[in-house]
Each structure stands twice: as C-alpha cells, then as structure tokens.
Amino acid sequence: MPELSVVIVGGLHADARKAAVEQLLADVSGSVVLHHDLATAAAGTVVRTVRDATGIRDAGEAPLVNDCACCALREDLVPELRRLADAGGTPLAVVELWDSVEPKAMAEVVTAGGLTVTGVITAVDPALLLPYLGNGDDLAERGLAAAATDQRTVADTFARQLEYAPVLAVLDSPEADDEDRELLAQLHPTARQVPIGHGDLTGTRSPLAHAALAGFDVEAAAAAQHPACALLPAEADAHGVSTLVWHRRRPFHPERLYQALEDLTCAAARSRGRFWLADRPDTLLHWDAAGGALCVESAGPWLASLPDAAWEMVPPVRRAAAALDWHPEHGDCCQHLVFTSPGLDREGLEQLLESCLLTDAEYAAGRAAWKRLPPAFDTLLEV
C-alpha cells in the first residue's frame, strides 16, 4: 500500500488558496482535501470536512481545546490523516489551512505524528501582496483570530505564511503589475513560484502537483526562519522595489535605536533580521516588522557568549551560520537587518541606522561601560 503523502496549503489570500487546492484535487487522482473551518469557533466547535473531486465524503466537529480553535485543529488533524492512511487508496491528502493558520505549526504537528509531509505551499495573489503586508489590523478585528488570546496582525501573519513555504502557488491576477511581482520575488527569493491553473494538457501532472510531492524537510524549514540562521533576502533593486541588506559589527546604542523605532518600522513594507544592543551584548535579538508594527524578541545568546563546551549542543546549521559571520573580536555578534519595499529610501534608511550605532568614543569605552547604558528596550522585551 503506497504511503499517504500530505501537502499543506495555506495563506490569507483565500481565492488563491482555494484555486490551488482545486488544481491539486483535479490533478492527483484519488486525492482528498481535509479542511478545518475555524470560523465556527465562536459557537464552540470547529467544523471538519473531507472531500474528493466528487464532493464531501465526510464531515464532523472537533470541540475547542482550551478555548483555542487552532489547538482543536492540532488535536484533530493527525487522527484524521491517520484514518485516511489506514483506509488506503488515497495517494495525497491536501490539508487546506483556514485563513490565519500558519503552516509552520501544522507541518511540525503532522511530521511529529509520524506522517509524511511532501510539500508546504502558500497561495498568493500578487495584487494583494502590498495591501496585506501593510495591514496592521489585529486578526480579531477582521474575524480571523484563531483563539480568544490571538494577538497577531494581518501583516505579520501573512508575512510568516509567505516566508515559511518553499513553494508559492501564484494566482495569475490581471490586477497584478511588475512591481507586485517584483515585491514577491524580493520578499522570498529562494521560493519556487508555481503558477496556479497552468496544468499540462498531455495528462501528466502539473508543476503544482510535482511541487506538492517533491518532499519537505521540517527541520530545515524551521532553521531557515530562525533569526540566528535565517535565509534572509539579498540586495535587490528592480521595478521600483528595493531590498536593503544592512550588516554592521558595532552594537546599537539602546536609547537612540529605541527613539528611531517608529521611523525604521515604517520605512519598509517588510523588515526582519537580527541585531545587537550594547547594554545586553550577549543577547541575540530578533527584528520582525510588517504593517507598521514591530516585534522585538530575545532569540537566546550569541554563540560568542557561550563556553566552548556548549557548542556541541547547538545545531550544526546554527554553528555554520555563526562561522560565516564570525569576527575576531565580536564572534557572531552583529547587525543583520533586511528592509524590502516599493519606493524604499535607501540612503535615508542607512543614515538613520548608522546614527543609532555607538559612536567611536562610546565604542572605545568597552563592554563594561556599554552595560551601564540606559536599558531602553526593557519594556519591549518584558524584562
């Protein structure tokens, strides 16, 4: 009995997502679509449907877990996939995620459940790319929250959906222009872009079906998103869209950076990376901004701050990333921020970033003096 393959298809662009799912359903004979509708969570349940090319085969409800619709999905998804696998005769299960569900968590849940994820796809309408990246509304305001405590925004959720998937199913939208398509290419330059609705008339599988079955490494995908070793976009400038990669060795002055946060956050449609504050020189900090909102989090220690014996406990991909960034004096401590946007003011942005670094005199004072600088980021980091 052939093993069940699982492909996860997600994305806030519902029309593009549904078009991608329908193409897979039509293209892979015997495939089924499993979908949990979280829109009914307010009533206390999540509605699950399983359908094939002929229509709905099965429907049921999964009760909420801890008032969390997304938790109910996690609890119900693997048993349903196992049931399909045990029944046999299904070569591909397409897990169509509800709007705001992020593929990373679901891919990890399915893999941990002993099933084989062969693809993760985010469906995109290029014409909607900038409107969604610029939307700072809370998901709850749009009826898209996955739990009562869900504090995510439309922009940051969509950015993570987009950047996690190694395959983007791209809708052929007549409203999209060269700037939209260039923005998509610069935001996720390593992704394989596959057009939706371009099947092969010879009867062989379409590029989207091949992508769904190509294979997926959940550990590599997680590493590619971790701030210490993320595969960040490279420098680019085309069709009115620019990506600025800003890499420096000197730490930020905490007060000056804090005062510039609003301008830096609003300077680009999307920015992310890792950075280094002088008053907490051992801590790797994660920068994640979209929709005019910024999230700053501690991502643990820089490797340079760890004793040699601790390096054996660090994943190889993290050690490799640190080696590429290694500096004789500071180790892997650095600023590595990437800003992508149409109409990016590269010169102004670089000047603002440079002004936030320690001056020559401040730098020369050394680490003991740096640690006495005002801890401007304590509130953001909830220290």
mmCIF file of C-alpha atoms in Angstrom:
data_model
loop_
_atom_site.group_PDB
_atom_site.id
_atom_site.type_symbol
_atom_site.label_atom_id
_atom_site.label_comp_id
_atom_site.label_asym_id
_atom_site.label_seq_id
_atom_site.Cartn_x
_atom_site.Cartn_y
_atom_site.Cartn_z
ATOM 1 C CA MET A 1 0.000 0.000 0.000
ATOM 2 C CA PRO A 2 1.608 3.323 -1.042
ATOM 3 C CA GLU A 3 2.253 5.689 1.843
ATOM 4 C CA LEU A 4 -0.074 8.665 2.222
ATOM 5 C CA SER A 5 1.550 11.925 1.160
ATOM 6 C CA VAL A 6 0.446 15.122 2.892
ATOM 7 C CA VAL A 7 0.706 18.585 1.369
ATOM 8 C CA ILE A 8 -0.171 21.667 3.397
ATOM 9 C CA VAL A 9 -1.699 24.591 1.505
ATOM 10 C CA GLY A 10 -2.247 27.862 3.363
ATOM 11 C CA GLY A 11 -2.434 31.608 3.018
ATOM 12 C CA LEU A 12 -4.678 34.543 3.832
ATOM 13 C CA HIS A 13 -5.417 35.047 0.125
ATOM 14 C CA ALA A 14 -8.455 32.771 0.223
ATOM 15 C CA ASP A 15 -9.298 32.831 -3.500
ATOM 16 C CA ALA A 16 -5.739 31.925 -4.477
ATOM 17 C CA ARG A 17 -5.616 29.203 -1.807
ATOM 18 C CA LYS A 18 -8.867 27.639 -2.949
ATOM 19 C CA ALA A 19 -7.746 27.735 -6.596
ATOM 20 C CA ALA A 20 -4.501 25.955 -5.691
ATOM 21 C CA VAL A 21 -6.386 23.303 -3.714
ATOM 22 C CA GLU A 22 -8.840 22.689 -6.556
ATOM 23 C CA GLN A 23 -5.991 22.270 -9.009
ATOM 24 C CA LEU A 24 -4.306 19.666 -6.796
ATOM 25 C CA LEU A 25 -7.600 17.850 -6.275
ATOM 26 C CA ALA A 26 -8.215 17.660 -10.023
ATOM 27 C CA ASP A 27 -4.616 16.876 -10.899
ATOM 28 C CA VAL A 28 -3.826 14.000 -8.496
ATOM 29 C CA SER A 29 -6.283 11.171 -8.998
ATOM 30 C CA GLY A 30 -7.750 9.836 -5.748
ATOM 31 C CA SER A 31 -6.605 12.797 -3.653
ATOM 32 C CA VAL A 32 -8.714 14.320 -0.889
ATOM 33 C CA VAL A 33 -8.880 17.719 0.800
ATOM 34 C CA LEU A 34 -9.052 17.978 4.586
ATOM 35 C CA HIS A 35 -10.206 21.346 5.934
ATOM 36 C CA HIS A 36 -10.984 22.643 9.419
ATOM 37 C CA ASP A 37 -13.211 25.737 9.348
ATOM 38 C CA LEU A 38 -12.279 27.889 12.332
ATOM 39 C CA ALA A 39 -14.968 30.472 11.519
ATOM 40 C CA THR A 40 -17.412 28.439 13.626
ATOM 41 C CA ALA A 41 -15.172 28.537 16.713
ATOM 42 C CA ALA A 42 -17.272 31.242 18.369
ATOM 43 C CA ALA A 43 -20.031 28.633 18.676
ATOM 44 C CA GLY A 44 -17.640 26.285 20.486
ATOM 45 C CA THR A 45 -16.688 23.878 17.697
ATOM 46 C CA VAL A 46 -14.502 23.567 14.642
ATOM 47 C CA VAL A 47 -16.130 22.028 11.550
ATOM 48 C CA ARG A 48 -14.050 19.443 9.698
ATOM 49 C CA THR A 49 -14.732 18.339 6.126
ATOM 50 C CA VAL A 50 -13.073 15.728 3.944
ATOM 51 C CA ARG A 51 -13.854 15.899 0.250
ATOM 52 C CA ASP A 52 -12.655 14.492 -3.036
ATOM 53 C CA ALA A 53 -13.228 15.518 -6.637
ATOM 54 C CA THR A 54 -16.860 14.424 -6.453
ATOM 55 C CA GLY A 55 -17.806 16.297 -3.277
ATOM 56 C CA ILE A 56 -17.859 15.946 0.521
ATOM 57 C CA ARG A 57 -17.027 12.429 1.750
ATOM 58 C CA ASP A 58 -17.153 13.094 5.469
ATOM 59 C CA ALA A 59 -17.933 15.939 7.870
ATOM 60 C CA GLY A 60 -17.703 16.299 11.625
ATOM 61 C CA GLU A 61 -16.962 18.621 14.500
ATOM 62 C CA ALA A 62 -13.941 18.963 16.743
ATOM 63 C CA PRO A 63 -14.562 20.626 20.114
ATOM 64 C CA LEU A 64 -12.456 23.585 21.145
ATOM 65 C CA VAL A 65 -9.388 22.854 23.255
ATOM 66 C CA ASN A 66 -8.735 25.483 25.952
ATOM 67 C CA ASP A 67 -10.947 27.930 24.011
ATOM 68 C CA CYS A 68 -8.471 27.712 21.140
ATOM 69 C CA ALA A 69 -9.673 26.799 17.669
ATOM 70 C CA CYS A 70 -6.132 26.275 16.414
ATOM 71 C CA CYS A 71 -5.490 23.856 19.300
ATOM 72 C CA ALA A 72 -8.583 21.889 18.268
ATOM 73 C CA LEU A 73 -7.173 21.675 14.754
ATOM 74 C CA ARG A 74 -3.889 20.280 16.100
ATOM 75 C CA GLU A 75 -5.693 17.649 18.187
ATOM 76 C CA ASP A 76 -7.961 16.547 15.339
ATOM 77 C CA LEU A 77 -5.703 16.763 12.289
ATOM 78 C CA VAL A 78 -3.323 13.847 12.863
ATOM 79 C CA PRO A 79 -6.048 11.300 13.789
ATOM 80 C CA GLU A 80 -7.973 12.212 10.643
ATOM 81 C CA LEU A 81 -4.887 11.860 8.480
ATOM 82 C CA ARG A 82 -4.074 8.535 10.136
ATOM 83 C CA ARG A 83 -7.601 7.336 9.381
ATOM 84 C CA LEU A 84 -7.089 8.198 5.708
ATOM 85 C CA ALA A 85 -3.712 6.452 5.691
ATOM 86 C CA ASP A 86 -5.097 3.297 7.329
ATOM 87 C CA ALA A 87 -8.044 3.125 4.936
ATOM 88 C CA GLY A 88 -5.684 3.145 1.952
ATOM 89 C CA GLY A 89 -6.434 4.224 -1.584
ATOM 90 C CA THR A 90 -5.584 7.890 -1.004
ATOM 91 C CA PRO A 91 -2.269 8.937 -2.562
ATOM 92 C CA LEU A 92 -2.405 12.574 -1.448
ATOM 93 C CA ALA A 93 -4.125 14.398 1.403
ATOM 94 C CA VAL A 94 -4.305 18.137 0.811
ATOM 95 C CA VAL A 95 -4.565 19.937 4.147
ATOM 96 C CA GLU A 96 -6.198 23.264 3.325
ATOM 97 C CA LEU A 97 -5.473 25.546 6.259
ATOM 98 C CA TRP A 98 -8.033 28.079 7.392
ATOM 99 C CA ASP A 99 -7.152 31.703 6.612
ATOM 100 C CA SER A 100 -4.916 32.737 9.514
ATOM 101 C CA VAL A 101 -3.478 29.332 10.446
ATOM 102 C CA GLU A 102 0.281 29.322 9.895
ATOM 103 C CA PRO A 103 1.846 26.391 8.036
ATOM 104 C CA LYS A 104 4.904 26.010 10.285
ATOM 105 C CA ALA A 105 2.950 24.758 13.302
ATOM 106 C CA MET A 106 0.835 22.399 11.223
ATOM 107 C CA ALA A 107 3.785 20.935 9.305
ATOM 108 C CA GLU A 108 5.525 20.219 12.604
ATOM 109 C CA VAL A 109 2.368 18.652 14.101
ATOM 110 C CA VAL A 110 1.854 16.364 11.110
ATOM 111 C CA THR A 111 5.519 15.322 10.991
ATOM 112 C CA ALA A 112 5.602 14.671 14.745
ATOM 113 C CA GLY A 113 2.539 12.467 14.232
ATOM 114 C CA GLY A 114 4.583 10.110 12.073
ATOM 115 C CA LEU A 115 3.101 11.183 8.751
ATOM 116 C CA THR A 116 4.977 12.331 5.668
ATOM 117 C CA VAL A 117 4.697 15.969 4.626
ATOM 118 C CA THR A 118 5.804 16.116 0.997
ATOM 119 C CA GLY A 119 5.098 19.802 0.434
ATOM 120 C CA VAL A 120 4.155 23.102 2.040
ATOM 121 C CA ILE A 121 2.585 25.675 -0.265
ATOM 122 C CA THR A 122 1.410 29.222 0.380
ATOM 123 C CA ALA A 123 -1.024 30.564 -2.215
ATOM 124 C CA VAL A 124 -0.583 34.192 -3.216
ATOM 125 C CA ASP A 125 -2.405 36.779 -5.285
ATOM 126 C CA PRO A 126 0.415 39.233 -6.190
ATOM 127 C CA ALA A 127 -2.063 42.111 -6.477
ATOM 128 C CA LEU A 128 -2.935 41.683 -2.786
ATOM 129 C CA LEU A 129 0.642 41.398 -1.558
ATOM 130 C CA LEU A 130 1.231 45.020 -0.544
ATOM 131 C CA PRO A 131 -2.288 45.599 0.879
ATOM 132 C CA TYR A 132 -1.864 42.595 3.191
ATOM 133 C CA LEU A 133 1.719 43.427 4.193
ATOM 134 C CA GLY A 134 0.578 46.939 5.025
ATOM 135 C CA ASN A 135 -2.453 45.854 7.053
ATOM 136 C CA GLY A 136 -1.711 46.358 10.740
ATOM 137 C CA ASP A 137 -5.231 45.355 11.873
ATOM 138 C CA ASP A 138 -5.469 42.703 14.560
ATOM 139 C CA LEU A 139 -6.784 39.400 13.233
ATOM 140 C CA ALA A 140 -9.578 39.633 15.800
ATOM 141 C CA GLU A 141 -10.801 42.882 14.198
ATOM 142 C CA ARG A 142 -11.133 41.059 10.875
ATOM 143 C CA GLY A 143 -12.784 37.934 12.286
ATOM 144 C CA LEU A 144 -9.655 35.914 11.605
ATOM 145 C CA ALA A 145 -8.378 35.168 15.110
ATOM 146 C CA ALA A 146 -7.627 31.517 15.849
ATOM 147 C CA ALA A 147 -8.120 31.933 19.612
ATOM 148 C CA ALA A 148 -9.554 34.439 22.056
ATOM 149 C CA THR A 149 -5.992 35.358 23.033
ATOM 150 C CA ASP A 150 -4.745 35.692 19.438
ATOM 151 C CA GLN A 151 -2.850 39.000 19.225
ATOM 152 C CA ARG A 152 -1.378 38.590 15.743
ATOM 153 C CA THR A 153 -1.967 41.115 12.981
ATOM 154 C CA VAL A 154 -2.911 40.540 9.361
ATOM 155 C CA ALA A 155 0.508 41.746 8.177
ATOM 156 C CA ASP A 156 2.768 39.692 10.416
ATOM 157 C CA THR A 157 0.665 36.549 9.936
ATOM 158 C CA PHE A 158 0.735 36.863 6.168
ATOM 159 C CA ALA A 159 4.496 37.553 6.188
ATOM 160 C CA ARG A 160 5.198 34.327 8.096
ATOM 161 C CA GLN A 161 2.863 32.313 5.864
ATOM 162 C CA LEU A 162 4.685 33.651 2.824
ATOM 163 C CA GLU A 163 8.248 33.232 4.053
ATOM 164 C CA TYR A 164 7.954 29.744 5.552
ATOM 165 C CA ALA A 165 6.740 27.909 2.460
ATOM 166 C CA PRO A 166 9.384 26.762 -0.043
ATOM 167 C CA VAL A 167 6.691 26.814 -2.762
ATOM 168 C CA LEU A 168 4.423 29.731 -3.648
ATOM 169 C CA ALA A 169 1.333 28.995 -5.727
ATOM 170 C CA VAL A 170 0.837 32.247 -7.617
ATOM 171 C CA LEU A 171 -2.543 33.310 -8.961
ATOM 172 C CA ASP A 172 -2.495 34.838 -12.443
ATOM 173 C CA SER A 173 -4.160 38.053 -11.334
ATOM 174 C CA PRO A 174 -4.939 40.655 -14.026
ATOM 175 C CA GLU A 175 -4.632 43.384 -11.384
ATOM 176 C CA ALA A 176 -1.004 42.496 -10.591
ATOM 177 C CA ASP A 177 1.754 44.558 -12.188
ATOM 178 C CA ASP A 178 5.544 44.284 -12.445
ATOM 179 C CA GLU A 179 6.006 45.980 -9.077
ATOM 180 C CA ASP A 180 3.771 43.421 -7.361
ATOM 181 C CA ARG A 181 5.605 40.504 -8.934
ATOM 182 C CA GLU A 182 8.990 42.005 -8.101
ATOM 183 C CA LEU A 183 7.973 42.557 -4.483
ATOM 184 C CA LEU A 184 7.023 38.895 -4.234
ATOM 185 C CA ALA A 185 10.345 37.823 -5.741
ATOM 186 C CA GLN A 186 12.373 40.007 -3.365
ATOM 187 C CA LEU A 187 10.456 39.028 -0.226
ATOM 188 C CA HIS A 188 11.107 35.322 -0.772
ATOM 189 C CA PRO A 189 13.824 34.943 -3.421
ATOM 190 C CA THR A 190 14.522 31.261 -2.655
ATOM 191 C CA ALA A 191 10.902 30.161 -3.101
ATOM 192 C CA ARG A 192 9.814 28.159 -6.095
ATOM 193 C CA GLN A 193 6.980 30.106 -7.726
ATOM 194 C CA VAL A 194 4.415 27.907 -9.459
ATOM 195 C CA PRO A 195 1.502 29.404 -11.419
ATOM 196 C CA ILE A 196 -1.997 28.264 -10.498
ATOM 197 C CA GLY A 197 -4.143 26.966 -13.339
ATOM 198 C CA HIS A 198 -1.351 26.040 -15.738
ATOM 199 C CA GLY A 199 -1.981 22.312 -15.992
ATOM 200 C CA ASP A 200 -0.393 20.096 -18.620
ATOM 201 C CA LEU A 201 -2.811 19.174 -21.403
ATOM 202 C CA THR A 202 -0.878 15.937 -22.086
ATOM 203 C CA GLY A 203 -2.377 14.430 -18.927
ATOM 204 C CA THR A 204 0.824 14.440 -16.891
ATOM 205 C CA ARG A 205 0.917 16.151 -13.521
ATOM 206 C CA SER A 206 1.146 19.931 -13.386
ATOM 207 C CA PRO A 207 4.107 21.815 -11.861
ATOM 208 C CA LEU A 208 1.981 22.477 -8.772
ATOM 209 C CA ALA A 209 1.345 18.749 -8.252
ATOM 210 C CA HIS A 210 5.049 17.997 -8.678
ATOM 211 C CA ALA A 211 5.837 20.676 -6.083
ATOM 212 C CA ALA A 212 3.295 19.152 -3.689
ATOM 213 C CA LEU A 213 5.051 15.799 -3.882
ATOM 214 C CA ALA A 214 8.664 16.961 -4.115
ATOM 215 C CA GLY A 215 9.497 16.469 -0.423
ATOM 216 C CA PHE A 216 9.784 18.728 2.605
ATOM 217 C CA ASP A 217 12.311 18.974 5.459
ATOM 218 C CA VAL A 218 10.585 20.372 8.545
ATOM 219 C CA GLU A 219 13.853 20.929 10.432
ATOM 220 C CA ALA A 220 15.475 22.805 7.558
ATOM 221 C CA ALA A 221 12.360 24.940 7.147
ATOM 222 C CA ALA A 222 12.425 25.890 10.834
ATOM 223 C CA ALA A 223 16.133 26.747 10.658
ATOM 224 C CA ALA A 224 15.517 28.967 7.640
ATOM 225 C CA GLN A 225 13.176 31.085 9.783
ATOM 226 C CA HIS A 226 15.251 31.185 12.986
ATOM 227 C CA PRO A 227 16.749 34.671 13.424
ATOM 228 C CA ALA A 228 20.233 33.270 14.083
ATOM 229 C CA CYS A 229 20.474 31.478 10.740
ATOM 230 C CA ALA A 230 17.550 32.729 8.654
ATOM 231 C CA LEU A 231 17.823 32.739 4.878
ATOM 232 C CA LEU A 232 17.239 36.473 4.557
ATOM 233 C CA PRO A 233 16.713 38.208 1.194
ATOM 234 C CA ALA A 234 19.697 39.614 -0.693
ATOM 235 C CA GLU A 235 20.306 43.115 -2.069
ATOM 236 C CA ALA A 236 17.994 43.917 -4.981
ATOM 237 C CA ASP A 237 16.573 46.877 -6.878
ATOM 238 C CA ALA A 238 14.126 46.477 -9.779
ATOM 239 C CA HIS A 239 10.708 47.682 -10.975
ATOM 240 C CA GLY A 240 10.538 50.277 -8.193
ATOM 241 C CA VAL A 241 11.131 47.710 -5.423
ATOM 242 C CA SER A 242 14.312 47.616 -3.345
ATOM 243 C CA THR A 243 15.837 45.371 -0.727
ATOM 244 C CA LEU A 244 18.478 46.897 1.537
ATOM 245 C CA VAL A 245 20.737 44.485 3.427
ATOM 246 C CA TRP A 246 22.379 46.311 6.327
ATOM 247 C CA HIS A 247 25.231 44.477 8.027
ATOM 248 C CA ARG A 248 27.434 46.063 10.703
ATOM 249 C CA ARG A 249 29.717 44.873 13.516
ATOM 250 C CA ARG A 250 29.218 47.708 16.001
ATOM 251 C CA PRO A 251 26.350 47.440 18.546
ATOM 252 C CA PHE A 252 23.377 49.799 18.711
ATOM 253 C CA HIS A 253 23.025 52.457 21.377
ATOM 254 C CA PRO A 254 19.765 51.320 23.063
ATOM 255 C CA GLU A 255 18.240 54.793 23.559
ATOM 256 C CA ARG A 256 18.994 56.085 20.076
ATOM 257 C CA LEU A 257 17.674 52.919 18.456
ATOM 258 C CA TYR A 258 14.535 52.974 20.588
ATOM 259 C CA GLN A 259 13.830 56.590 19.585
ATOM 260 C CA ALA A 260 14.189 55.622 15.903
ATOM 261 C CA LEU A 261 11.970 52.533 16.036
ATOM 262 C CA GLU A 262 8.852 54.132 14.590
ATOM 263 C CA ASP A 263 10.700 55.594 11.612
ATOM 264 C CA LEU A 264 12.587 52.352 10.994
ATOM 265 C CA THR A 265 9.446 50.219 11.259
ATOM 266 C CA CYS A 266 7.530 52.403 8.804
ATOM 267 C CA ALA A 267 10.442 52.721 6.360
ATOM 268 C CA ALA A 268 9.635 49.446 4.579
ATOM 269 C CA ALA A 269 6.723 47.146 3.883
ATOM 270 C CA ARG A 270 8.718 44.323 5.452
ATOM 271 C CA SER A 271 11.873 44.182 7.556
ATOM 272 C CA ARG A 272 13.460 41.418 9.582
ATOM 273 C CA GLY A 273 16.737 40.087 10.865
ATOM 274 C CA ARG A 274 18.898 40.017 13.975
ATOM 275 C CA PHE A 275 20.524 42.811 15.919
ATOM 276 C CA TRP A 276 22.853 43.623 18.807
ATOM 277 C CA LEU A 277 22.316 46.103 21.666
ATOM 278 C CA ALA A 278 25.278 47.495 23.584
ATOM 279 C CA ASP A 279 23.593 47.207 27.012
ATOM 280 C CA ARG A 280 22.867 43.486 26.514
ATOM 281 C CA PRO A 281 25.816 42.383 24.360
ATOM 282 C CA ASP A 282 25.355 38.642 24.945
ATOM 283 C CA THR A 283 21.752 38.512 23.650
ATOM 284 C CA LEU A 284 20.781 37.871 20.048
ATOM 285 C CA LEU A 285 17.676 39.950 19.325
ATOM 286 C CA HIS A 286 15.097 39.259 16.631
ATOM 287 C CA TRP A 287 13.661 42.093 14.495
ATOM 288 C CA ASP A 288 10.317 41.321 12.791
ATOM 289 C CA ALA A 289 8.278 44.163 11.274
ATOM 290 C CA ALA A 290 5.302 44.373 8.914
ATOM 291 C CA GLY A 291 2.214 46.526 8.642
ATOM 292 C CA GLY A 292 3.783 49.366 10.616
ATOM 293 C CA ALA A 293 4.205 47.131 13.699
ATOM 294 C CA LEU A 294 7.444 45.782 15.129
ATOM 295 C CA CYS A 295 8.058 42.696 17.250
ATOM 296 C CA VAL A 296 11.376 42.504 19.104
ATOM 297 C CA GLU A 297 12.234 39.275 20.929
ATOM 298 C CA SER A 298 15.228 37.641 22.525
ATOM 299 C CA ALA A 299 16.407 34.648 20.488
ATOM 300 C CA GLY A 300 18.854 33.422 23.115
ATOM 301 C CA PRO A 301 22.593 34.010 23.368
ATOM 302 C CA TRP A 302 25.063 34.775 20.623
ATOM 303 C CA LEU A 303 27.350 31.787 20.214
ATOM 304 C CA ALA A 304 30.291 34.026 21.083
ATOM 305 C CA SER A 305 28.916 34.324 24.611
ATOM 306 C CA LEU A 306 28.742 30.550 25.167
ATOM 307 C CA PRO A 307 31.539 28.396 26.619
ATOM 308 C CA ASP A 308 33.183 26.075 24.093
ATOM 309 C CA ALA A 309 31.603 23.005 25.716
ATOM 310 C CA ALA A 310 28.094 24.349 24.978
ATOM 311 C CA TRP A 311 28.721 24.473 21.231
ATOM 312 C CA GLU A 312 28.165 20.718 20.950
ATOM 313 C CA MET A 313 24.527 21.298 21.948
ATOM 314 C CA VAL A 314 23.982 23.858 19.188
ATOM 315 C CA PRO A 315 22.523 22.584 15.878
ATOM 316 C CA PRO A 316 25.079 22.346 13.044
ATOM 317 C CA VAL A 317 23.171 24.846 10.890
ATOM 318 C CA ARG A 318 23.455 27.427 13.662
ATOM 319 C CA ARG A 319 27.196 26.821 14.023
ATOM 320 C CA ALA A 320 27.633 27.127 10.262
ATOM 321 C CA ALA A 321 25.730 30.430 10.169
ATOM 322 C CA ALA A 322 27.844 31.782 13.053
ATOM 323 C CA ALA A 323 31.047 30.743 11.282
ATOM 324 C CA LEU A 324 30.054 32.732 8.198
ATOM 325 C CA ASP A 325 29.521 35.832 10.368
ATOM 326 C CA TRP A 326 32.495 35.303 12.673
ATOM 327 C CA HIS A 327 34.593 38.324 13.654
ATOM 328 C CA PRO A 328 37.924 38.023 15.526
ATOM 329 C CA GLU A 329 36.779 40.416 18.258
ATOM 330 C CA HIS A 330 32.989 40.008 18.467
ATOM 331 C CA GLY A 331 32.385 36.486 17.180
ATOM 332 C CA ASP A 332 28.929 36.205 15.619
ATOM 333 C CA CYS A 333 27.569 39.375 17.284
ATOM 334 C CA CYS A 334 26.399 41.713 14.523
ATOM 335 C CA GLN A 335 23.622 43.729 12.949
ATOM 336 C CA HIS A 336 21.964 41.940 10.025
ATOM 337 C CA LEU A 337 18.740 43.681 9.054
ATOM 338 C CA VAL A 338 16.914 43.475 5.726
ATOM 339 C CA PHE A 339 14.336 46.024 4.507
ATOM 340 C CA THR A 340 12.151 45.356 1.436
ATOM 341 C CA SER A 341 9.635 47.798 -0.045
ATOM 342 C CA PRO A 342 8.495 49.701 -3.092
ATOM 343 C CA GLY A 343 9.877 53.247 -3.044
ATOM 344 C CA LEU A 344 12.470 52.457 -0.366
ATOM 345 C CA ASP A 345 14.561 55.468 0.697
ATOM 346 C CA ARG A 346 17.792 53.513 0.884
ATOM 347 C CA GLU A 347 20.070 56.476 1.639
ATOM 348 C CA GLY A 348 17.829 57.909 4.351
ATOM 349 C CA LEU A 349 17.340 54.491 5.914
ATOM 350 C CA GLU A 350 21.077 53.783 6.010
ATOM 351 C CA GLN A 351 21.777 57.168 7.581
ATOM 352 C CA LEU A 352 19.163 56.577 10.271
ATOM 353 C CA LEU A 353 20.529 53.122 11.072
ATOM 354 C CA GLU A 354 24.111 54.407 11.219
ATOM 355 C CA SER A 355 23.083 57.166 13.637
ATOM 356 C CA CYS A 356 21.841 54.518 16.076
ATOM 357 C CA LEU A 357 25.190 52.762 16.388
ATOM 358 C CA LEU A 358 27.657 53.515 19.159
ATOM 359 C CA THR A 359 29.926 56.445 18.402
ATOM 360 C CA ASP A 360 33.692 55.924 18.301
ATOM 361 C CA ALA A 361 34.013 57.208 21.877
ATOM 362 C CA GLU A 362 31.154 55.042 23.148
ATOM 363 C CA TYR A 363 32.547 52.013 21.402
ATOM 364 C CA ALA A 364 36.038 52.580 22.791
ATOM 365 C CA ALA A 365 34.664 52.696 26.357
ATOM 366 C CA GLY A 366 34.228 48.915 26.234
ATOM 367 C CA ARG A 367 31.631 46.382 27.322
ATOM 368 C CA ALA A 368 31.580 47.325 30.981
ATOM 369 C CA ALA A 369 30.519 50.864 30.015
ATOM 370 C CA TRP A 370 28.046 49.591 27.410
ATOM 371 C CA LYS A 371 26.174 47.587 30.017
ATOM 372 C CA ARG A 372 25.597 50.755 32.050
ATOM 373 C CA LEU A 373 23.732 52.469 29.192
ATOM 374 C CA PRO A 374 20.006 53.114 29.827
ATOM 375 C CA PRO A 375 18.023 49.875 29.226
ATOM 376 C CA ALA A 376 15.553 51.396 26.776
ATOM 377 C CA PHE A 377 14.302 48.017 25.487
ATOM 378 C CA ASP A 378 13.231 46.535 28.815
ATOM 379 C CA THR A 379 9.552 47.277 28.161
ATOM 380 C CA LEU A 380 9.585 45.776 24.683
ATOM 381 C CA LEU A 381 11.395 42.687 25.918
ATOM 382 C CA GLU A 382 9.199 42.497 29.058
ATOM 383 C CA VAL A 383 12.210 42.408 31.342
#
